Coordinates of C-alpha atoms and ligand atoms in Angstrom, one line a residue:
X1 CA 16.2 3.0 11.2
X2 CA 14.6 -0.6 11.5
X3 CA 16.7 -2.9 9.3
X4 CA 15.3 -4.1 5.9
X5 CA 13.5 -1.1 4.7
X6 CA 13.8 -0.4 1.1
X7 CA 15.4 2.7 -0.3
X8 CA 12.7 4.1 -1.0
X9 CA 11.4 4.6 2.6
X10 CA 15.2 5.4 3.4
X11 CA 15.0 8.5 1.0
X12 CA 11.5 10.0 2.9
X13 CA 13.3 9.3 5.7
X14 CA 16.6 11.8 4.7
X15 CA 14.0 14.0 3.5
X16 CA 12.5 14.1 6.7
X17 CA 15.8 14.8 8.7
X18 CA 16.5 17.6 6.4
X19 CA 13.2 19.6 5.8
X20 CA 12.8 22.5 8.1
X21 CA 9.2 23.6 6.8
X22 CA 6.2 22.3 8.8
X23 CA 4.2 21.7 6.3
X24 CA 7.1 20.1 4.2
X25 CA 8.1 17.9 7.0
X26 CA 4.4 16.6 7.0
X27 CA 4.6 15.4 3.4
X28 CA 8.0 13.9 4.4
X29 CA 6.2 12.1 7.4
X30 CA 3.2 11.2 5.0
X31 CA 5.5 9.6 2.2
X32 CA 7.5 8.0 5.1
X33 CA 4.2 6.6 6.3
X34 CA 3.3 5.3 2.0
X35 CA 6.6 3.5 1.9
X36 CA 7.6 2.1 5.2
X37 CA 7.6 -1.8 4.6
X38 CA 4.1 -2.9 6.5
X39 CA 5.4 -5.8 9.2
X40 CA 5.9 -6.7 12.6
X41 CA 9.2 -5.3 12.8
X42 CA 8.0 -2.1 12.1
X43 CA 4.8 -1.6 14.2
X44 CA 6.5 0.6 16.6
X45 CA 7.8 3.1 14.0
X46 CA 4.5 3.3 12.0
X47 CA 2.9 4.0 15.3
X48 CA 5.4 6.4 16.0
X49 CA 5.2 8.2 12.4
X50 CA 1.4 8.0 12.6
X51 CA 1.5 9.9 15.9
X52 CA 3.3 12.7 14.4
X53 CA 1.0 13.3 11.5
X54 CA -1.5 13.8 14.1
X55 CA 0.1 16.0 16.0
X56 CA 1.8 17.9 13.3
X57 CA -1.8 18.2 11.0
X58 CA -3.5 19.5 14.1
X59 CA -0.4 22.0 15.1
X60 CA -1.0 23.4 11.2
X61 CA -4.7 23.5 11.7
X62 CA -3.8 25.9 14.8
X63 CA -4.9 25.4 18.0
X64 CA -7.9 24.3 19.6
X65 CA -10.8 26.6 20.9
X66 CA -13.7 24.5 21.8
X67 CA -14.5 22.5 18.9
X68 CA -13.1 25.0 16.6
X69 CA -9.3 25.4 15.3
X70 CA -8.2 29.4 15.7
X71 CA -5.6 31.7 16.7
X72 CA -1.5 30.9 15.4
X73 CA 0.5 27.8 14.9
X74 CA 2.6 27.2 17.8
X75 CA 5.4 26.1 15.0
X76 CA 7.1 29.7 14.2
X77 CA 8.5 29.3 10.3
X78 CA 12.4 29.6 10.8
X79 CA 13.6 32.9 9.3
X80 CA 17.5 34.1 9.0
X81 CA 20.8 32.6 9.8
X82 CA 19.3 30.3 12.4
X83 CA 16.5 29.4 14.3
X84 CA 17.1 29.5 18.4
X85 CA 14.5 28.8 20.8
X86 CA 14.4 30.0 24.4
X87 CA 14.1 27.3 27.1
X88 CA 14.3 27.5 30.9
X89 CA 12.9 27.1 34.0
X90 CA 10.0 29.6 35.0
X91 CA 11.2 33.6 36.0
X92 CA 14.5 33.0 34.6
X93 CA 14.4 35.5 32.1
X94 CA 13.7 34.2 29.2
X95 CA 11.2 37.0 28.0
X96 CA 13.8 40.4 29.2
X97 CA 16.5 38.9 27.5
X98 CA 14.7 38.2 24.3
X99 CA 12.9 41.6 24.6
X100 CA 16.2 43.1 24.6
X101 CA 18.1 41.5 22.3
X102 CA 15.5 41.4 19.4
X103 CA 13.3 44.3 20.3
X104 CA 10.4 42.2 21.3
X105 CA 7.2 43.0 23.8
X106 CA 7.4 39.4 24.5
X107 CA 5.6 39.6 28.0
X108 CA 7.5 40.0 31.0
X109 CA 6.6 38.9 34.4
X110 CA 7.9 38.9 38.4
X111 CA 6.3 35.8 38.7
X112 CA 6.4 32.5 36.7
X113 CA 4.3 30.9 33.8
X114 CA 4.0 34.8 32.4
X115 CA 5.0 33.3 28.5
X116 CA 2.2 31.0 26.8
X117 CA 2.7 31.3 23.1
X118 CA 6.0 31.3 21.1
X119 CA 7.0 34.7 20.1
X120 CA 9.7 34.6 17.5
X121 CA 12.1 37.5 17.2
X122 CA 15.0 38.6 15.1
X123 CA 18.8 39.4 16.8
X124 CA 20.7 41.3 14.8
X125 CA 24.3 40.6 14.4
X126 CA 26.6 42.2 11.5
X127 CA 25.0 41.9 8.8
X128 CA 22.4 38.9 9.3
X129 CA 19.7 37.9 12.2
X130 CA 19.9 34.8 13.9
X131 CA 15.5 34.2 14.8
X132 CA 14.7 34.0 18.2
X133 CA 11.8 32.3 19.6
X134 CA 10.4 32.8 23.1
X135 CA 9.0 29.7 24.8
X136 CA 6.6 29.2 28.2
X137 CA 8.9 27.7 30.7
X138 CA 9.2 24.0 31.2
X139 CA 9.0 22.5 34.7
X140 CA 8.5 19.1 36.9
X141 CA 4.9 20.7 37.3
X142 CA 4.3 21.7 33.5
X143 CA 5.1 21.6 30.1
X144 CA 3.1 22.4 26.8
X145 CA 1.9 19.8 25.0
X146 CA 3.3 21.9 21.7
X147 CA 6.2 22.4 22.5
X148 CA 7.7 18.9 21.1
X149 CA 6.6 19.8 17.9
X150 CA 7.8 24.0 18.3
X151 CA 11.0 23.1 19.0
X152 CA 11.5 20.5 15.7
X153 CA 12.6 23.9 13.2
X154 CA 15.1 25.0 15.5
X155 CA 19.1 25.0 15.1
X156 CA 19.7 25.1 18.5
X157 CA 18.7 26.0 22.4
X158 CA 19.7 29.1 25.0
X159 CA 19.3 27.0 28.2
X160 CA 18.5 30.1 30.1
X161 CA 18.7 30.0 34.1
X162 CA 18.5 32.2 37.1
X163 CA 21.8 31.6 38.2
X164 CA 21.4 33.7 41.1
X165 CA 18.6 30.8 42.2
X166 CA 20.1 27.8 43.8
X167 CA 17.0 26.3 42.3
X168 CA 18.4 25.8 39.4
X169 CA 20.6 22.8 40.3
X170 CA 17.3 21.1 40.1
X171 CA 15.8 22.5 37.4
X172 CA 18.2 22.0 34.9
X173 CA 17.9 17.5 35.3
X174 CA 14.2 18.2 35.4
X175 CA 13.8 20.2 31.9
X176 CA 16.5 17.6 30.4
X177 CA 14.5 14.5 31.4
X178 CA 11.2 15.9 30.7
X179 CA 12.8 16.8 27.0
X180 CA 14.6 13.8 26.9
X181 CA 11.1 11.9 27.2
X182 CA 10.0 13.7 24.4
X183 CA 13.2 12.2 22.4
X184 CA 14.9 15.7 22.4
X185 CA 18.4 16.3 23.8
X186 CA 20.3 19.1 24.7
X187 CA 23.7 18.7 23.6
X188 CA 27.1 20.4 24.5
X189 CA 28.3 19.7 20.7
X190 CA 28.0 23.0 18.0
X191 CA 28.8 22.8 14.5
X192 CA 31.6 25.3 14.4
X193 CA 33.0 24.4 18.4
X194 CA 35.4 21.9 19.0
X195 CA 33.9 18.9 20.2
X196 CA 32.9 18.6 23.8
X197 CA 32.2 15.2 24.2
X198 CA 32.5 12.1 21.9
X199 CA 29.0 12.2 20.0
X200 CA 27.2 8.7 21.2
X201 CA 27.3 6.0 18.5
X202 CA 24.1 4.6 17.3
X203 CA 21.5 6.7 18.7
X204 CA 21.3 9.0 15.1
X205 CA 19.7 5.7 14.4
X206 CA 15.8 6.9 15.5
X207 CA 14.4 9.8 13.0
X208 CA 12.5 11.3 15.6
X209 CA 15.5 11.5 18.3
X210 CA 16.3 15.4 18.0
X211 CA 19.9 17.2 18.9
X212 CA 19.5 20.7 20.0
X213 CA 23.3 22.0 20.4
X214 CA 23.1 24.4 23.9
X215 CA 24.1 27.2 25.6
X216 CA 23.4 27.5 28.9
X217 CA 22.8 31.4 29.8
X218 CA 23.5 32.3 33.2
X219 CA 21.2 35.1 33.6
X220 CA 20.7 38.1 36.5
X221 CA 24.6 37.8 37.0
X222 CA 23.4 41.5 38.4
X223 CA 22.3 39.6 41.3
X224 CA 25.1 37.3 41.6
X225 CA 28.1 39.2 41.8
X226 CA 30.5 35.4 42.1
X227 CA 32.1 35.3 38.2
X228 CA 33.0 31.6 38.9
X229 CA 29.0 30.6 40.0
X230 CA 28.3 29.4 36.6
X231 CA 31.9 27.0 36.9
X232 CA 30.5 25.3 40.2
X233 CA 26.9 25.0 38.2
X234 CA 28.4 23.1 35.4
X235 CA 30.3 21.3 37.9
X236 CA 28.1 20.2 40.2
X237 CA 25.2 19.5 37.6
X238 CA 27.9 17.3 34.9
X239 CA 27.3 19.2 32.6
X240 CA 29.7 20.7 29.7
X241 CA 28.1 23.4 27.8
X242 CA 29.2 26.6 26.5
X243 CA 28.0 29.5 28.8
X244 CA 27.6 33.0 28.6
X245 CA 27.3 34.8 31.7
X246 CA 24.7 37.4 31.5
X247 CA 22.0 40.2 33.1
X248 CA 18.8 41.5 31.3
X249 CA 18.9 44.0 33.8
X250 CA 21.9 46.0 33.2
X251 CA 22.0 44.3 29.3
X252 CA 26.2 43.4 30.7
X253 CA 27.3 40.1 28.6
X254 CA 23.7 40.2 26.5
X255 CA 26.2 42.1 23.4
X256 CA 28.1 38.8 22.9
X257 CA 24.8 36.2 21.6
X258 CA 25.1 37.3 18.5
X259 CA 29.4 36.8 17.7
X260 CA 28.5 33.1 19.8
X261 CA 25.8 31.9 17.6
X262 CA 27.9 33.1 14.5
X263 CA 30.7 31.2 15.9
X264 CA 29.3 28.3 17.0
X265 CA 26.1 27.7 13.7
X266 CA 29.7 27.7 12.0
X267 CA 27.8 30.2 9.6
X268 CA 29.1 31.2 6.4
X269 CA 28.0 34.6 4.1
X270 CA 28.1 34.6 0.8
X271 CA 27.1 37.3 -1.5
X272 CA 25.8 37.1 -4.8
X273 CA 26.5 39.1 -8.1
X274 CA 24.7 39.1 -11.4
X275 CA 27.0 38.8 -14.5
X276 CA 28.4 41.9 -15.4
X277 CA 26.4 43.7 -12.2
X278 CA 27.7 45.1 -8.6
X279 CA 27.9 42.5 -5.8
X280 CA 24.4 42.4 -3.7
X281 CA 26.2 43.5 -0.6
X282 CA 22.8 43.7 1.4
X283 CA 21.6 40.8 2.1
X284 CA 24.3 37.9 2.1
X285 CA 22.7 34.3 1.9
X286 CA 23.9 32.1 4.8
X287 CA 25.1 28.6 4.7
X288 CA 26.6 26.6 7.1
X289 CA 30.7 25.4 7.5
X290 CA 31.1 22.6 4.3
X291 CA 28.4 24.1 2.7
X292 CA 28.7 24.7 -0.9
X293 CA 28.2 26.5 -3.8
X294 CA 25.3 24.3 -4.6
X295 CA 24.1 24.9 -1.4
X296 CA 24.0 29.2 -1.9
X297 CA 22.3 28.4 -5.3
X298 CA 19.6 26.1 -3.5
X299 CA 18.7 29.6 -1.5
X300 CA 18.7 31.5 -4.2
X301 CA 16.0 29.7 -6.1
X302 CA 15.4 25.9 -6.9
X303 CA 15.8 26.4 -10.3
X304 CA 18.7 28.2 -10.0
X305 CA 20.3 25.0 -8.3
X306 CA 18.9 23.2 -10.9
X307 CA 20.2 25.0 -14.0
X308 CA 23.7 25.5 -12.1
X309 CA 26.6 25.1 -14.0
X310 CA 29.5 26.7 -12.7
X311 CA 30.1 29.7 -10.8
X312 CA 33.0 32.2 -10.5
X313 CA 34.0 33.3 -7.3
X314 CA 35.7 35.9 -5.8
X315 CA 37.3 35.5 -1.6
X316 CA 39.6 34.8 0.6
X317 CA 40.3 30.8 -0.7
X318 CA 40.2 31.4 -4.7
X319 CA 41.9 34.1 -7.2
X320 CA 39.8 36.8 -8.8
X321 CA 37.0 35.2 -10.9
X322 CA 37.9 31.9 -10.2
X323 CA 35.1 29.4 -12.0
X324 CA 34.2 26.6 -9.4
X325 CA 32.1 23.8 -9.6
X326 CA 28.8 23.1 -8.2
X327 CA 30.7 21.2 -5.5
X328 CA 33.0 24.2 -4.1
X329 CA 33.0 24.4 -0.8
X330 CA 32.4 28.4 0.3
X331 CA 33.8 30.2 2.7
X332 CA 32.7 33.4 4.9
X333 CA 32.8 36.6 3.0
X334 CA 33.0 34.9 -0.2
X335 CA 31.2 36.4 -4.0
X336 CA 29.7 34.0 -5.9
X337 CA 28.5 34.7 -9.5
X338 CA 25.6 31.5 -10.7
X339 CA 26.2 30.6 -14.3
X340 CA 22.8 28.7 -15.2
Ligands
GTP1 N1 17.7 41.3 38.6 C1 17.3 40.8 37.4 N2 16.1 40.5 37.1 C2 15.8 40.0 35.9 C3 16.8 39.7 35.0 N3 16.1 39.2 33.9 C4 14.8 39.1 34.2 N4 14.6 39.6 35.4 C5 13.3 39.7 36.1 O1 12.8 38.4 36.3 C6 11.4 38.3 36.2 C7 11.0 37.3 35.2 O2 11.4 37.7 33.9 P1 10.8 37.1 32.6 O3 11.6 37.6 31.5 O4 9.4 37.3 32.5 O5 11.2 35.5 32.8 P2 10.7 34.3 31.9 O6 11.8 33.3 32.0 O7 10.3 34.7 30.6 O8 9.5 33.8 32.7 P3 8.3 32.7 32.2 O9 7.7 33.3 31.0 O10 7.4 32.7 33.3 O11 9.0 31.5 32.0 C8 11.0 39.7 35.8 O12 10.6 40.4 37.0 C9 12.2 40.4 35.3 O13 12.2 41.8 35.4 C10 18.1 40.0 35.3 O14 19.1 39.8 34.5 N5 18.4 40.6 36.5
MG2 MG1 8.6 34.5 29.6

């Protein structure tokens, strides 16, 4: 943030960083652009924020054919626990293992540059869906323009690579620099992991600088039989991020996405009851570790949030019936009962 903005360019800013919604996160970048103090000093960032408008408007509008707009957004609407796109070099896999853990036709090909649109999918684990979204590869020879502005929903990244390719020693730098251009960075920090490394001081400073916590998938492990390949990978490429080991072919290690993402989102279930009524045990609304009871009320309705005045809760940090406060942190597997 440029020093010497007012507050109130400071708050479109926060609303920016936490609006997940295209079309919201253009009216954050539109009030953003209304109240950022009009100097010198801030050429640069007006530029920048007047870019993404552009981009963004036209990304709504859908794509272009010709001189007319048609056909989908390439920004898929993030849907369940947690929005994770799919990100790789070409042939990697992408497509099989999304196919097979969310029941997708995403197109599969034995040859590269098979995916060109996202195609957003659903995972199931227990009793929420972490949202999937397929992605056309990114290489030193190619990358979608859209894909900058796909990526912005998403919670996190499945680095996925061929590990049976020696290739990939060289792939991996090249999608991380050509991402990095684009201000996005694959990290090696989740939410609910210890930390990796120490997060870089300073840099949270730019709005536009986005943090993708990674996995890195080591896919077609059917081809190569070595368990400790992905070790000497890490190793020789620097790099520290959680791996899963993997084959689409066989579906071996593809079973342990979902308990990862669960795990490492730090995500947290709670289930709501009406006064007086049975718990809704279907459909639990998700939040995220230090989320709160605010935060389940927020999902439930804005109004509800609103009009909150206490809850009573019911899990494994309270007694029976306990009222709480707006403010009460919630925990996983937790009841909560709104009092407006
Ligand atoms: N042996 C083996 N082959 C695999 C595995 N996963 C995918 N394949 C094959 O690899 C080829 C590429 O698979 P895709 O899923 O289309 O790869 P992709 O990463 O989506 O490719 P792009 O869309 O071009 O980026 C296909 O022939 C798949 O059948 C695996 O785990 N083992
Ligand atoms: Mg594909």
């Amino acid at each position: 943030m440029p020093t010497n903005v007012t507050p109130e360019y400071k708050k479109a800013e926060e609303a920016y960083r936490a609006a997940r919604e295209p079309k919201e996160r253009l009216d954050c970048l539109k009030e953003m652009l209304r109240t950022i103090p009009k100097h010198k000093g801030t050429d640069h960032l007006q530029a920048d924020i007047k870019t993404r408008i552009k981009q963004l408007s036209e990304e709504l509008a859908g794509p272009r054919t010709g001189t007319h707009r048609s056909g989908p957004s390439h920004v898929v609407r993030p849907e369940g626990a947690a929005q994770l796109c799919l990100l790789g070099p070409p042939n990697s896999g992408k497509s099989s293992l999304h196919a097979l853990s969310t029941g997708s036709h995403s197109d599969i090909g034995p040859y590269p540059y098979t995916t060109h649109l996202p195609i957003p999918g659903m995972l199931p684990y227990e009793d929420v869906h972490f949202q999937l979204v397929d992605l056309p590869p990114v290489s030193g020879d190619f990358m979608e323009s859209w894909l900058v502005n796909a990526l912005q929903p998403a919670d996190g990244a499945l680095l996925v690579v061929d590990i049976s390719d020696p290739d990939c020693l060289e792939q991996v730098p090249t999608i991380l620099e050509r991402l990095a251009e684009k201000k996005i960075f694959l990290t090696t920090d989740w939410p609910g992991l210890e930390p990796v490394e120490s997060a870089e001081q300073g840099k949270m400073d730019d709005v536009f600088r986005l943090e993708l916590p990674t996995v890195l998938i080591a896919n077609k492990s059917d081809l190569d039989p070595d368990p400790e390949e992905v070790e000497i990978l890490e190793e020789l490429l620097g790099l520290r991020y959680p791996t899963l080991t993997m084959s689409a072919r066989t579906g071996d290690g593809v079973e342990e996405l979902g308990s990862f993402l669960f795990r490492a989102l730090g995500v947290v279930r709670v289930y709501t009851k009406t006064p007086g009524k049975k718990v809704d045990i279907d459909k639990p609304f998700t939040v995220r570790r230090g989320g709160t009871v605010h935060d389940v009320a927020r999902m439930v309705h804005k109004d509800v949030a609103q009009g909150l005045k206490f809850a009573r809760m019911w899990g494994a940090e309270v007694f029976d019936g306990q009222q709480v406060g707006p403010n009460h942190l919630v925990t996983d597997g937790d009841v909560v009962e709104l009092h407006l």
